[in-house]
XYZ file of C-alpha atoms in Angstrom:
780
model
C -16.105 -38.307 11.986
C -17.024 -34.931 11.007
C -21.723 -36.692 9.856
C -20.225 -35.735 6.781
C -18.512 -38.643 6.018
C -16.475 -41.363 7.416
C -13.639 -38.597 6.515
C -12.270 -35.765 8.850
C -13.768 -33.081 7.161
C -13.117 -29.246 8.230
C -15.754 -26.221 6.786
C -14.182 -22.472 6.765
C -14.463 -19.403 5.613
C -11.434 -18.411 3.153
C -10.239 -15.428 5.016
C -10.879 -17.054 8.727
C -8.303 -16.076 11.495
C -10.625 -18.198 14.097
C -10.680 -20.618 11.309
C -7.126 -21.611 11.308
C -6.637 -21.466 14.761
C -8.496 -24.377 14.705
C -7.405 -26.227 12.099
C -4.632 -26.322 13.256
C -5.212 -27.589 16.881
C -6.898 -30.217 14.873
C -4.651 -31.729 12.565
C -2.374 -31.470 15.989
C -4.627 -33.940 17.237
C -5.302 -35.518 14.613
C -2.095 -35.957 13.180
C -4.107 -37.023 9.719
C -1.121 -37.766 6.335
C -3.168 -36.199 3.606
C -4.516 -32.803 3.931
C -6.528 -32.226 1.780
C -7.693 -28.590 0.876
C -10.368 -27.551 -1.361
C -8.349 -25.498 -4.093
C -7.659 -25.548 -8.177
C -6.981 -30.066 -8.328
C -3.358 -28.473 -11.585
C -2.140 -25.901 -8.473
C -0.198 -29.183 -6.552
C 3.288 -28.596 -8.218
C 2.877 -24.839 -6.587
C 2.801 -26.014 -2.759
C 6.174 -26.200 -2.782
C 6.395 -22.553 -3.491
C 3.443 -21.724 -1.582
C 5.149 -22.912 1.956
C 9.007 -22.660 0.706
C 10.902 -20.350 2.872
C 10.866 -16.872 1.890
C 7.169 -16.033 0.754
C 4.993 -14.416 2.235
C 1.723 -13.103 2.588
C -0.554 -12.600 0.831
C 0.181 -14.490 -2.557
C -2.014 -15.984 -5.331
C -2.136 -18.890 -7.631
C -2.999 -17.160 -10.554
C -4.861 -19.725 -13.927
C -5.030 -17.695 -17.025
C -5.992 -18.647 -20.923
C -3.123 -18.917 -23.305
C -5.179 -18.186 -26.250
C -7.367 -14.904 -26.987
C -9.909 -14.024 -25.987
C -8.300 -13.586 -22.796
C -9.895 -15.863 -19.067
C -8.045 -15.130 -16.215
C -8.392 -16.965 -12.229
C -7.020 -15.292 -8.745
C -7.048 -17.361 -5.762
C -5.909 -16.144 -2.770
C -4.100 -16.352 0.523
C -3.521 -14.482 3.244
C -0.947 -15.258 6.453
C -4.336 -16.079 8.778
C -6.331 -18.489 5.427
C -7.124 -21.521 7.371
C -5.762 -23.730 3.449
C -2.321 -21.499 3.542
C -1.995 -22.929 7.394
C -3.450 -25.974 6.109
C -0.112 -25.865 3.616
C 1.750 -25.344 5.727
C 0.749 -28.159 8.336
C 1.609 -30.161 6.008
C 4.918 -29.328 5.025
C 5.983 -29.218 9.105
C 4.384 -33.096 9.817
C 6.139 -33.854 6.872
C 1.579 -35.452 5.454
C 0.803 -35.577 1.529
C -1.698 -32.405 0.520
C -3.523 -32.138 -2.991
C -6.196 -29.806 -4.330
C -9.213 -31.078 -5.201
C -11.238 -27.966 -6.482
C -11.686 -28.792 -10.085
C -8.921 -27.774 -12.235
C -8.161 -24.454 -13.701
C -8.619 -25.312 -17.005
C -12.245 -25.958 -16.395
C -13.029 -22.861 -14.154
C -11.725 -21.166 -17.384
C -14.504 -22.836 -19.306
C -16.989 -22.532 -16.942
C -16.516 -18.303 -16.818
C -17.202 -19.208 -21.173
C -20.426 -20.865 -19.945
C -21.945 -17.763 -17.814
C -20.170 -15.337 -20.339
C -22.681 -17.359 -23.664
C -25.331 -16.653 -20.477
C -24.867 -12.717 -19.890
C -25.057 -12.370 -24.068
C -28.445 -14.591 -23.670
C -29.866 -13.230 -21.305
C -29.160 -9.192 -23.779
C -31.087 -10.336 -26.900
C -34.930 -12.181 -24.431
C -35.779 -13.451 -21.317
C -34.317 -15.691 -19.632
C -34.719 -20.044 -18.801
C -33.317 -22.446 -18.505
C -32.611 -25.001 -20.944
C -33.549 -28.748 -20.936
C -31.198 -30.921 -20.512
C -30.650 -33.566 -22.750
C -29.882 -36.685 -21.095
C -26.430 -37.235 -21.252
C -23.604 -36.284 -18.873
C -24.264 -32.369 -19.714
C -26.749 -31.469 -17.729
C -24.658 -29.688 -14.578
C -22.993 -27.945 -17.436
C -26.866 -26.973 -18.973
C -27.059 -26.240 -15.271
C -24.375 -23.540 -14.413
C -25.856 -21.844 -16.941
C -28.638 -20.796 -15.731
C -28.296 -18.064 -13.620
C -30.928 -16.302 -12.564
C -30.344 -13.077 -10.892
C -30.832 -12.395 -7.177
C -31.795 -10.083 -4.555
C -30.613 -9.843 -0.760
C -28.253 -12.625 -0.568
C -28.832 -14.942 2.087
C -25.445 -13.843 4.116
C -27.544 -10.567 4.177
C -30.633 -12.283 5.193
C -28.859 -14.030 7.891
C -26.691 -10.922 9.368
C -30.222 -8.867 9.601
C -32.648 -12.081 11.676
C -29.256 -12.288 14.398
C -29.684 -8.684 14.915
C -26.128 -7.706 13.103
C -25.424 -4.763 10.751
C -23.698 -7.344 7.683
C -22.245 -10.696 7.651
C -18.814 -10.012 8.139
C -20.054 -8.862 11.814
C -21.930 -11.434 12.109
C -19.319 -14.584 11.418
C -16.608 -12.612 14.085
C -19.274 -12.993 16.851
C -19.537 -16.307 16.435
C -17.332 -17.185 15.234
C -13.838 -15.979 15.453
C -14.044 -15.312 19.954
C -14.765 -18.398 20.484
C -11.429 -20.935 20.785
C -12.576 -23.315 23.012
C -11.516 -26.788 20.896
C -13.775 -28.121 18.207
C -16.363 -25.215 18.478
C -15.291 -23.680 14.687
C -15.694 -26.686 13.216
C -18.902 -27.510 14.960
C -20.409 -24.127 13.957
C -19.895 -23.744 10.248
C -21.043 -27.959 9.695
C -24.757 -26.817 11.364
C -24.057 -23.490 9.676
C -23.177 -25.571 6.523
C -26.356 -27.014 6.851
C -28.320 -24.237 7.220
C -27.337 -22.748 3.816
C -27.920 -25.913 2.478
C -31.625 -25.927 2.932
C -32.486 -22.213 1.848
C -33.902 -22.808 -1.316
C -34.375 -19.604 -3.008
C -30.821 -20.127 -3.942
C -30.125 -21.558 -8.136
C -28.028 -18.678 -8.125
C -24.814 -20.667 -6.701
C -26.195 -24.062 -5.642
C -25.911 -25.423 -9.546
C -21.902 -24.887 -9.820
C -21.513 -26.271 -6.312
C -23.411 -28.687 -7.470
C -20.991 -29.785 -9.893
C -17.493 -28.676 -7.748
C -18.810 -30.741 -4.819
C -18.575 -33.777 -6.891
C -15.046 -33.315 -8.429
C -14.605 -32.645 -4.645
C -16.226 -36.306 -3.369
C -14.344 -37.533 -6.646
C -10.549 -36.363 -5.886
C -12.051 -37.578 -1.378
C -12.824 -41.081 -2.942
C -9.365 -41.360 -4.905
C -7.547 -40.975 -2.514
C -8.965 -43.556 -0.297
C -8.595 -46.183 -3.946
C -5.573 -45.130 -2.614
C -5.497 -47.550 0.307
C -5.731 -44.469 2.993
C -7.919 -45.506 5.975
C -10.405 -42.416 6.198
C -9.323 -41.462 9.828
C -5.954 -40.493 8.155
C -7.947 -37.381 5.747
C -8.429 -34.162 6.668
C -10.369 -32.051 3.753
C -10.883 -28.724 4.455
C -13.110 -27.063 2.360
C -15.654 -23.670 2.335
C -18.349 -24.323 5.202
C -21.601 -24.609 2.562
C -20.054 -27.838 0.995
C -18.612 -29.682 4.718
C -21.555 -30.977 4.760
C -22.109 -32.339 1.397
C -19.110 -34.645 1.096
C -19.273 -38.131 2.933
C -19.737 -41.933 0.614
C -22.969 -40.848 1.279
C -23.670 -38.867 -2.495
C -22.458 -39.823 -5.576
C -18.360 -39.040 -7.245
C -18.542 -37.102 -10.618
C -17.886 -39.738 -13.059
C -15.807 -40.712 -15.803
C -17.927 -39.368 -19.093
C -19.629 -36.356 -16.513
C -16.028 -34.756 -15.358
C -14.673 -35.564 -19.353
C -18.127 -33.058 -20.750
C -17.178 -30.213 -18.712
C -16.088 -27.053 -20.938
C -12.679 -26.433 -20.577
C -10.539 -23.322 -21.693
C -7.048 -25.005 -22.065
C -4.279 -21.655 -19.135
C -1.580 -21.617 -17.714
C -0.858 -21.362 -14.119
C 1.604 -18.805 -11.945
C 1.713 -17.454 -8.133
C 1.820 -13.817 -8.192
C 2.277 -10.797 -5.050
C -1.662 -10.324 -3.767
C -2.031 -7.773 -1.396
C -4.452 -6.377 1.356
C -6.096 -3.827 -0.910
C -7.620 -6.240 -2.784
C -8.198 -9.230 -0.747
C -10.879 -6.695 1.696
C -14.184 -6.571 -0.168
C -13.502 -3.170 -0.649
C -11.521 -3.384 -3.430
C -15.197 -5.529 -4.674
C -13.242 -9.068 -4.402
C -16.571 -11.313 -3.438
C -15.130 -13.594 -0.752
C -12.694 -10.780 1.134
C -13.201 -10.042 4.475
C -13.593 -5.861 5.223
C -10.275 -5.527 7.280
C -7.841 -8.320 6.480
C -4.998 -6.199 8.099
C -7.484 -5.793 11.673
C -7.738 -10.248 11.522
C -3.656 -10.796 10.633
C -3.633 -8.901 13.738
C -6.484 -11.479 15.166
C -4.039 -13.807 14.070
C -0.970 -13.500 14.913
C -2.134 -12.556 18.787
C -4.085 -16.022 18.696
C -0.578 -17.695 18.172
C -0.062 -16.088 21.476
C -2.545 -16.490 23.888
C -3.275 -13.129 23.930
C -7.189 -12.291 21.676
C -7.906 -10.627 25.422
C -5.707 -7.502 23.991
C -6.489 -7.213 20.692
C -9.293 -4.051 22.015
C -5.681 -1.894 22.836
C -3.933 -3.810 20.567
C -6.346 -2.068 17.531
C -7.829 1.376 18.639
C -3.688 1.904 20.305
C -2.940 1.725 16.407
C -6.277 4.121 15.535
C -4.617 6.869 17.872
C -0.482 6.247 16.881
C -1.748 7.363 12.690
C -4.120 10.226 14.669
C -1.087 11.024 15.842
C 1.135 10.874 13.345
C -1.064 13.212 10.762
C -1.407 16.144 13.502
C -4.290 15.052 15.892
C -3.641 14.503 19.615
C -5.066 11.687 21.009
C -4.537 11.146 25.560
C -3.699 6.783 26.831
C -7.447 7.643 28.344
C -9.618 7.702 25.570
C -8.001 4.654 24.614
C -8.378 3.124 27.518
C -12.171 3.981 27.448
C -12.832 3.281 24.126
C -12.396 -0.155 24.999
C -14.449 0.216 28.284
C -16.976 1.093 25.543
C -16.379 -1.672 22.768
C -16.209 -4.303 25.730
C -19.329 -2.609 26.968
C -21.033 -2.928 23.320
C -20.671 -6.579 23.123
C -21.536 -7.282 26.219
C -25.378 -6.004 24.521
C -24.580 -7.591 21.304
C -24.067 -11.330 24.030
C -21.158 -11.599 22.872
C -17.284 -12.422 24.949
C -15.359 -9.502 23.274
C -15.865 -6.091 20.793
C -16.536 -7.134 16.785
C -14.947 -4.742 14.295
C -17.680 -2.648 14.048
C -17.788 -2.757 17.803
C -14.122 -1.329 17.507
C -15.469 1.417 14.803
C -17.854 2.590 17.039
C -15.975 3.183 19.676
C -13.502 4.862 18.166
C -15.445 7.352 16.711
C -17.131 8.124 19.298
C -13.562 8.408 21.678
C -11.621 8.758 19.330
C -13.578 11.291 16.763
C -15.150 12.380 19.359
C -18.366 11.876 17.296
C -16.869 12.511 14.343
C -16.207 9.368 11.614
C -14.662 11.718 8.770
C -11.919 12.960 11.950
C -10.529 9.172 12.436
C -11.558 7.238 8.913
C -8.123 7.601 6.915
C -6.785 5.950 10.238
C -9.811 2.921 10.255
C -8.976 2.069 7.326
C -4.825 2.032 7.752
C -5.951 -0.191 10.402
C -8.146 -2.675 8.726
C -6.981 -2.612 5.506
C -3.013 -2.053 5.682
C -0.559 -1.715 2.706
C 0.703 -5.197 2.888
C 1.381 -6.613 -0.012
C 3.182 -10.204 -0.838
C 6.301 -11.537 -2.180
C 7.551 -13.955 -3.572
C 11.211 -16.122 -3.360
C 13.166 -15.340 -6.633
C 13.160 -18.766 -8.648
C 9.565 -18.926 -8.021
C 7.709 -20.438 -11.218
C 6.972 -17.703 -12.932
C 6.608 -16.463 -16.630
C 9.208 -15.552 -18.575
C 7.533 -12.082 -18.803
C 7.404 -12.088 -14.959
C 10.646 -11.733 -14.079
C 12.086 -10.321 -17.303
C 10.137 -7.972 -16.076
C 12.309 -7.971 -12.357
C 15.686 -7.546 -14.299
C 14.095 -4.266 -15.600
C 12.963 -3.328 -12.146
C 15.954 -4.088 -11.182
C 18.448 -2.647 -13.946
C 16.855 0.239 -13.333
C 16.819 0.037 -9.318
C 12.965 0.596 -9.444
C 12.804 -2.125 -6.672
C 11.824 0.086 -3.665
C 8.802 1.551 -6.321
C 7.390 -2.117 -5.981
C 5.442 -1.352 -3.529
C 0.950 -0.545 -2.270
C 1.634 2.979 -2.018
C 1.256 5.384 -4.060
C 5.118 7.148 -4.789
C 5.651 9.641 -7.258
C 9.065 9.967 -9.599
C 10.775 12.388 -11.316
C 12.908 12.142 -14.305
C 15.266 13.818 -17.067
C 15.908 11.790 -20.358
C 19.040 13.492 -20.526
C 22.294 12.887 -20.724
C 23.827 12.649 -16.909
C 26.974 13.870 -17.581
C 28.323 13.157 -14.453
C 27.418 9.575 -14.428
C 30.550 7.207 -14.319
C 29.217 5.342 -16.664
C 27.350 5.441 -19.734
C 24.785 3.113 -18.630
C 24.337 5.662 -15.600
C 24.679 8.048 -17.768
C 20.827 6.969 -19.222
C 19.148 5.368 -16.438
C 16.195 7.871 -16.093
C 15.260 7.645 -19.888
C 15.626 3.980 -19.812
C 12.984 4.113 -16.777
C 11.009 5.827 -19.345
C 10.929 3.937 -22.055
C 10.490 1.321 -19.767
C 7.541 2.289 -17.216
C 6.200 4.117 -21.423
C 6.268 0.007 -22.915
C 4.001 -0.771 -19.603
C 1.772 2.145 -20.472
C 0.460 0.470 -23.638
C 0.363 -3.909 -22.498
C -1.984 -1.228 -20.357
C 0.002 -2.268 -17.103
C -1.044 -0.206 -14.403
C 2.585 0.153 -12.170
C 3.155 3.304 -14.329
C 0.705 6.437 -14.641
C 1.985 8.977 -17.106
C 1.296 12.782 -15.065
C 1.439 16.184 -16.287
C 5.478 17.182 -16.647
C 3.263 21.209 -16.410
C 5.232 22.232 -19.579
C 4.186 20.388 -22.803
C 7.478 22.561 -24.135
C 9.798 19.538 -21.613
C 10.342 17.542 -23.849
C 13.007 15.767 -21.628
C 11.086 15.859 -18.055
C 8.600 13.549 -17.275
C 6.233 12.442 -13.936
C 5.208 9.467 -13.588
C 2.900 8.198 -10.241
C 4.726 4.342 -8.747
C 1.701 2.214 -7.222
C 1.613 -1.992 -7.712
C -0.814 -3.598 -7.380
C -2.631 -6.795 -8.170
C -4.205 -5.758 -11.137
C -0.867 -4.968 -12.774
C 0.678 -8.361 -12.054
C -2.368 -9.910 -13.429
C -2.219 -7.579 -16.962
C 1.994 -8.624 -16.962
C 0.377 -11.766 -17.343
C -1.946 -11.911 -19.972
C 1.166 -10.013 -21.775
C 2.579 -12.927 -22.455
C 0.098 -14.345 -24.557
C 2.253 -10.929 -27.187
C 5.584 -12.188 -25.890
C 8.336 -13.903 -24.092
C 9.515 -10.190 -22.481
C 7.988 -6.027 -22.115
C 9.942 -5.241 -25.520
C 8.938 -7.948 -27.429
C 5.211 -8.337 -26.331
C 5.161 -4.136 -27.305
C 6.480 -4.725 -30.105
C 3.692 -7.322 -30.922
C 1.278 -4.833 -29.399
C 2.773 -2.228 -32.193
C 1.778 -4.598 -35.014
C -1.559 -5.462 -33.911
C -2.218 -1.855 -33.509
C -0.584 -1.030 -36.743
C -3.003 -4.080 -38.384
C -5.795 -2.699 -37.075
C -5.367 1.587 -38.325
C -7.621 2.260 -40.567
C -6.711 5.630 -40.314
C -3.444 8.079 -40.415
C -3.885 9.075 -36.765
C -4.361 6.020 -35.345
C -0.813 5.317 -36.962
C 0.780 8.538 -36.066
C -0.578 7.593 -32.701
C 1.452 4.177 -32.281
C 5.144 6.302 -33.827
C 4.852 8.306 -31.174
C 4.497 5.036 -28.835
C 6.740 3.769 -29.995
C 9.213 6.326 -30.159
C 9.045 7.228 -26.409
C 8.724 2.832 -25.796
C 12.461 2.672 -27.195
C 11.409 0.745 -30.714
C 12.913 1.696 -34.107
C 12.087 -1.011 -35.675
C 8.167 -0.804 -34.557
C 8.699 3.122 -34.874
C 10.376 2.406 -38.837
C 7.237 -0.056 -39.182
C 4.626 2.766 -38.350
C 6.382 5.915 -39.846
C 5.600 2.944 -43.351
C 1.894 2.486 -42.903
C 1.273 6.132 -42.092
C 2.963 6.911 -45.292
C 0.580 4.445 -46.618
C -2.786 5.816 -44.887
C -2.191 9.275 -46.168
C -2.575 8.942 -49.692
C -5.703 8.251 -50.004
C -6.604 10.528 -46.545
C -8.200 13.950 -46.331
C -10.118 14.673 -43.261
C -8.800 17.472 -41.563
C -8.865 17.030 -38.264
C -6.917 13.909 -38.703
C -3.674 15.136 -41.002
C -3.712 16.947 -38.189
C -3.271 15.023 -35.657
C -0.771 12.623 -38.107
C 1.060 15.846 -38.484
C 1.215 17.520 -35.264
C 2.011 13.843 -33.730
C 5.516 13.678 -36.008
C 6.584 17.203 -34.900
C 6.291 16.397 -31.215
C 8.668 13.454 -32.240
C 10.794 14.930 -34.095
C 11.000 16.837 -30.555
C 12.374 13.876 -28.819
C 15.517 13.069 -31.623
C 18.608 14.714 -29.710
C 16.544 13.576 -25.701
C 15.576 10.055 -27.535
C 18.643 9.533 -28.780
C 16.716 8.108 -32.764
C 17.100 10.351 -36.200
C 14.126 12.024 -36.731
C 14.937 12.917 -40.435
C 12.903 10.044 -41.962
C 10.233 11.295 -40.398
C 9.848 14.857 -41.965
C 9.468 14.599 -45.442
C 6.337 12.893 -44.054
C 5.967 16.126 -42.006
C 5.791 17.863 -45.229
C 3.560 15.974 -47.345
C 1.305 16.256 -44.451
C 0.775 19.690 -43.968
C 0.854 20.091 -47.221
C -1.768 18.195 -48.342
C -4.077 19.728 -44.333
C -3.919 23.259 -45.805
C -5.378 22.076 -48.615
C -8.239 20.129 -46.634
C -8.588 23.662 -45.023
C -10.788 25.549 -47.218
C -13.347 22.390 -47.450
C -13.939 21.069 -44.344
C -15.130 24.740 -42.754
C -18.244 24.086 -44.071
C -19.052 22.385 -41.566
C -21.765 22.569 -38.415
C -20.908 23.584 -34.667
C -19.822 20.446 -33.569
C -17.163 19.954 -36.479
C -16.147 23.519 -36.041
C -15.335 22.766 -32.232
C -13.090 20.587 -32.813
C -11.274 21.708 -36.746
C -10.244 24.184 -33.824
C -7.795 22.301 -32.587
C -6.675 20.952 -36.475
C -5.971 25.010 -36.781
C -4.106 24.925 -34.025
C -2.107 21.390 -34.861
C -1.532 22.143 -37.902
C 0.135 26.210 -36.806
C 2.291 24.655 -34.462
C 4.419 22.813 -36.912
C 4.328 25.027 -38.725
C 5.588 27.555 -36.339
C 8.551 24.090 -35.533
C 9.289 23.875 -38.986
C 9.287 26.937 -40.760
C 12.902 26.259 -42.543
C 11.147 22.932 -43.910
C 6.925 23.149 -44.277
C 4.486 25.527 -46.966
C 3.952 28.293 -44.673
C 3.053 30.501 -47.568
C 0.903 28.256 -48.382
C -0.863 27.925 -45.105
C -1.286 31.783 -44.463
C -2.888 31.533 -48.135
C -5.684 28.678 -46.647
C -6.304 30.705 -43.193
C -6.668 34.212 -44.784
C -9.344 32.548 -47.266
C -10.990 31.395 -44.567
C -11.461 34.281 -42.881
C -12.963 35.847 -45.428
C -14.945 33.380 -46.528
C -18.584 34.906 -45.481
C -19.976 30.704 -46.482
C -17.859 29.212 -44.043
C -19.018 28.295 -40.119
C -18.570 31.301 -38.878
C -16.618 30.126 -35.208
C -13.698 29.189 -37.782
C -13.988 32.439 -39.651
C -13.343 33.982 -36.646
C -10.690 31.350 -35.172
C -8.722 32.047 -38.835
C -8.973 35.602 -38.844
C -7.211 34.768 -35.381
C -4.387 33.747 -36.053
C -3.480 35.212 -38.837
C -4.112 38.340 -36.064
C -1.548 36.631 -33.802
C 1.247 35.846 -36.484
C 1.012 39.140 -37.512
C -0.360 38.586 -40.768
C -3.164 41.431 -40.125
C -3.146 44.403 -39.652
C -5.223 47.098 -37.342
C -6.785 48.944 -39.842
C -7.845 45.191 -41.232
C -8.761 44.067 -37.923
C -11.343 46.679 -37.725
C -12.504 46.354 -40.880
C -13.292 42.713 -40.664
C -15.367 43.245 -36.977
C -17.490 46.185 -39.067
C -18.607 43.891 -41.681
C -19.108 40.991 -39.661
C -20.639 42.576 -36.368
C -23.843 44.892 -38.292
C -26.624 44.683 -38.558
C -27.623 43.173 -41.852
C -25.556 39.931 -40.572
C -27.911 37.786 -38.609
C -27.392 37.650 -35.105
C -25.467 34.296 -34.303
C -23.531 34.204 -37.716
C -22.029 37.320 -36.598
C -21.748 36.513 -32.619
C -20.189 33.006 -34.259
C -17.516 34.751 -35.393
C -16.681 37.080 -32.654
C -15.632 33.791 -30.746
C -13.543 32.510 -33.073
C -12.777 35.503 -32.672
C -11.692 35.324 -29.521
C -10.698 32.602 -28.425
C -6.515 32.795 -28.896
C -4.536 35.994 -28.160
C -7.133 37.450 -26.238
C -4.083 40.321 -25.288
C -3.630 41.661 -28.415
C -7.402 42.065 -28.469
C -8.177 43.419 -25.475
C -5.474 46.134 -27.189
C -7.326 47.416 -30.035
C -9.809 49.613 -29.195
C -11.738 49.325 -31.596
C -13.137 45.991 -31.658
C -14.785 46.723 -28.986
C -16.282 49.715 -30.472
C -17.788 47.602 -33.415
C -19.505 45.476 -30.990
C -21.227 47.902 -28.625
C -21.883 49.192 -31.962
C -23.230 45.719 -33.341
C -24.894 44.877 -29.811
C -27.113 47.430 -29.626
C -28.658 47.877 -33.357
C -29.438 44.137 -32.817
C -33.970 44.392 -31.919
C -35.309 41.822 -29.139
C -35.309 38.825 -32.113
C -32.009 39.875 -32.778
C -30.701 39.809 -29.262
C -31.845 36.569 -27.711
C -29.530 35.254 -30.679
C -26.489 36.633 -30.131
C -26.169 36.242 -26.578
C -26.278 32.769 -26.813
C -22.585 32.338 -28.987
C -21.494 35.330 -26.595
C -22.576 34.021 -23.248
C -20.029 32.036 -24.597
C -17.847 32.946 -25.910
C -17.154 35.429 -22.896
C -17.435 32.607 -20.347
C -13.944 31.739 -20.359
C -11.925 35.138 -20.629
C -10.133 35.647 -16.551
C -12.051 37.698 -13.918
C -9.380 40.118 -14.746
C -10.296 40.289 -19.063
C -13.182 40.795 -18.017
C -12.234 43.759 -15.661
C -10.727 45.226 -19.634
C -13.204 44.741 -21.354
C -15.655 46.568 -19.313
C -13.484 49.923 -18.993
C -12.725 49.194 -22.610
C -16.364 50.108 -22.417
C -17.072 52.582 -20.222
C -14.348 54.433 -22.745
C -16.565 54.266 -25.750
C -19.382 55.325 -23.504
C -18.029 58.088 -22.395
C -17.763 56.875 -18.374
C -14.011 58.106 -16.850
C -12.061 55.612 -15.734
C -12.677 56.336 -12.101
C -16.298 55.690 -12.355
C -16.075 52.541 -14.620
C -14.106 50.872 -11.639
C -16.266 52.523 -8.771
C -19.590 50.766 -10.492
C -17.825 47.361 -11.808
C -16.329 46.995 -7.727
C -19.596 49.025 -5.945
C -22.448 46.182 -4.257
C -25.549 45.944 -6.615
C -28.860 48.201 -6.522
C -32.054 46.185 -6.267
C -32.895 46.622 -10.217
C -29.183 45.394 -11.013
C -29.661 42.753 -9.007
C -33.542 41.321 -10.534
C -32.047 42.277 -14.017
C -28.990 39.878 -13.254
C -31.626 37.155 -11.861
C -33.814 37.943 -14.492
C -30.503 36.575 -17.341
C -29.929 33.473 -15.422
C -33.170 32.505 -15.050
C -33.130 33.204 -19.080
C -32.824 29.160 -20.869
C -29.862 29.329 -23.675
C -30.889 26.283 -25.243
C -33.951 27.182 -26.442
C -32.419 29.260 -28.411
């Protein structure tokens, strides 16, 4: 018995191989009829699946709300979790097992309490609410959670001379396999933690949980079970307060707690997500390392841990092409044991092994072995659940699709790339197999629309290759959580994606958003959603005059039409809408160009988009109207000069402007009477495209040289801002060509120009360059 009460209470750290080992030893000794485990009280039916043959930790219980806003709660378990071993022991020995923490709907409700607190705090100073004498006092106390500084765990580690709490815990708990040592030490630690008087942040929530745990223990005892036949497995902090001397939660108090209705499911988890490196507060920094500890504890081989660990580090180094010898492993083990002895430890901790590895295997360089340490510490393991385990319908549909599309091997935490050719495979033996990559593409795009991060599209390299896609596939617990949350949208991936499109269309206020839905529905293979999006786009287009939105929508639809043959859908209904949008965009060009520099940067892309549409659909759209509008903008003196210059560049590229016309326009725009910022801004727009043609036109550079020479100091200071920006994106080779063009104009021989460009800078030139580097362009 413990001082906490008549039942056996075993306090643990949630991811502790030493705790799991000592717990099983205690259970073997006590042989209880009831095992009570700190866990979601309504998750009891899942114990059967957690202990079922074929379940491979790490796994997790996921609670999620069945309404928006979605709240989730994850309860992870590793093979070396004391709670998981308690469940296994109960199954192996015929004992009854129950979870005794708050139900999931209360935990989810308390998330709302916390969010409301944060929102209230953002509005003004936060003060503790005044209890009103009702049973809601515990909830009110929970809602007040002032910020904390250094945590109690950090202070404990500091007092004990350890670099962090993980090292403190491992040295004093994990390595001590003496009978009952762990239980007694964790109980005293829990008592010491509760004596701290400056931790209201977590104490309020825990008071509520502990009152409920005492309630559950008493319910078991009231059922006729003897106290000595019960073992309660809880966090070390809770262990000292689960005795009969403290009150249990009443029915009224329990009924008063905030709730959010939700559901429960099981999901595979990963060692990375278990690690504290992922941000999991209750995690440890090295799940794979502690799994190795657990493996060795079961065979009385814990003394071999330093050898096994450092050997694994060396193995990874060798695999990466860096040879390290067995002698370095032996010396590393000796050093780690020496470091442990300096801290009065019985065996090296992970921190000691790290220091030894850096010194002997990394030769003093942490970076040299950082990847190997990360691999051996955290690992890439991901859990698994057997077929038939209770899951949501969308999870089951996801697994069916993964199997049908032969993607099971990619459901791993190790990232892999997959290339898709979505054209029909004429060598395939069946019609279904002929379009496997097309179906894979649609499946991945549906996951993308649902914000399920399993598949991320990579840049294919060429915008014209509509049949080629590259994807990065990597499974994470976050992917599973997002998948479960998507069940609120539909029972299958397809239905959820269709409903997501419906939501996006209802929220769409402009044609750009509707066009994006058309595009996404196309690549998702959802013809019905695409048709709904087209109709919504048509409605919005009737009242739109925004050039950027119109151009974006037209370009999106043009891209969708290009997908027609390869994606196996009829693009004909989209063509009239492209024609309509193109006319609107052409007519909106000149009015929109009366804008500032910031808007002009956006409209450059709009001109690009509409110009591509005119090329792709030259047989259907009003190309002459487009060229006419471009010419009006190019000739206009009362529009943004960058856009006028850019329109001139497009005309030049289309062959709609002769060289002599360009020379006259350059002469007009870059004349001394034109303000410097207008002339240089126009040239910046002109130089944004078709640079090869510009470099080949010597009259252009003659005019530019004359323009710069005619500027006074103040005008030059204003012009240089635009000219610097214009030439900044030119390649070194193009800049060299410009210099050669100017040299020809100034009468410098080509050989002399080349020598000047490749030679060392003189002291005078370096001084001038330094002055230019110090020039503050932002002040102009």
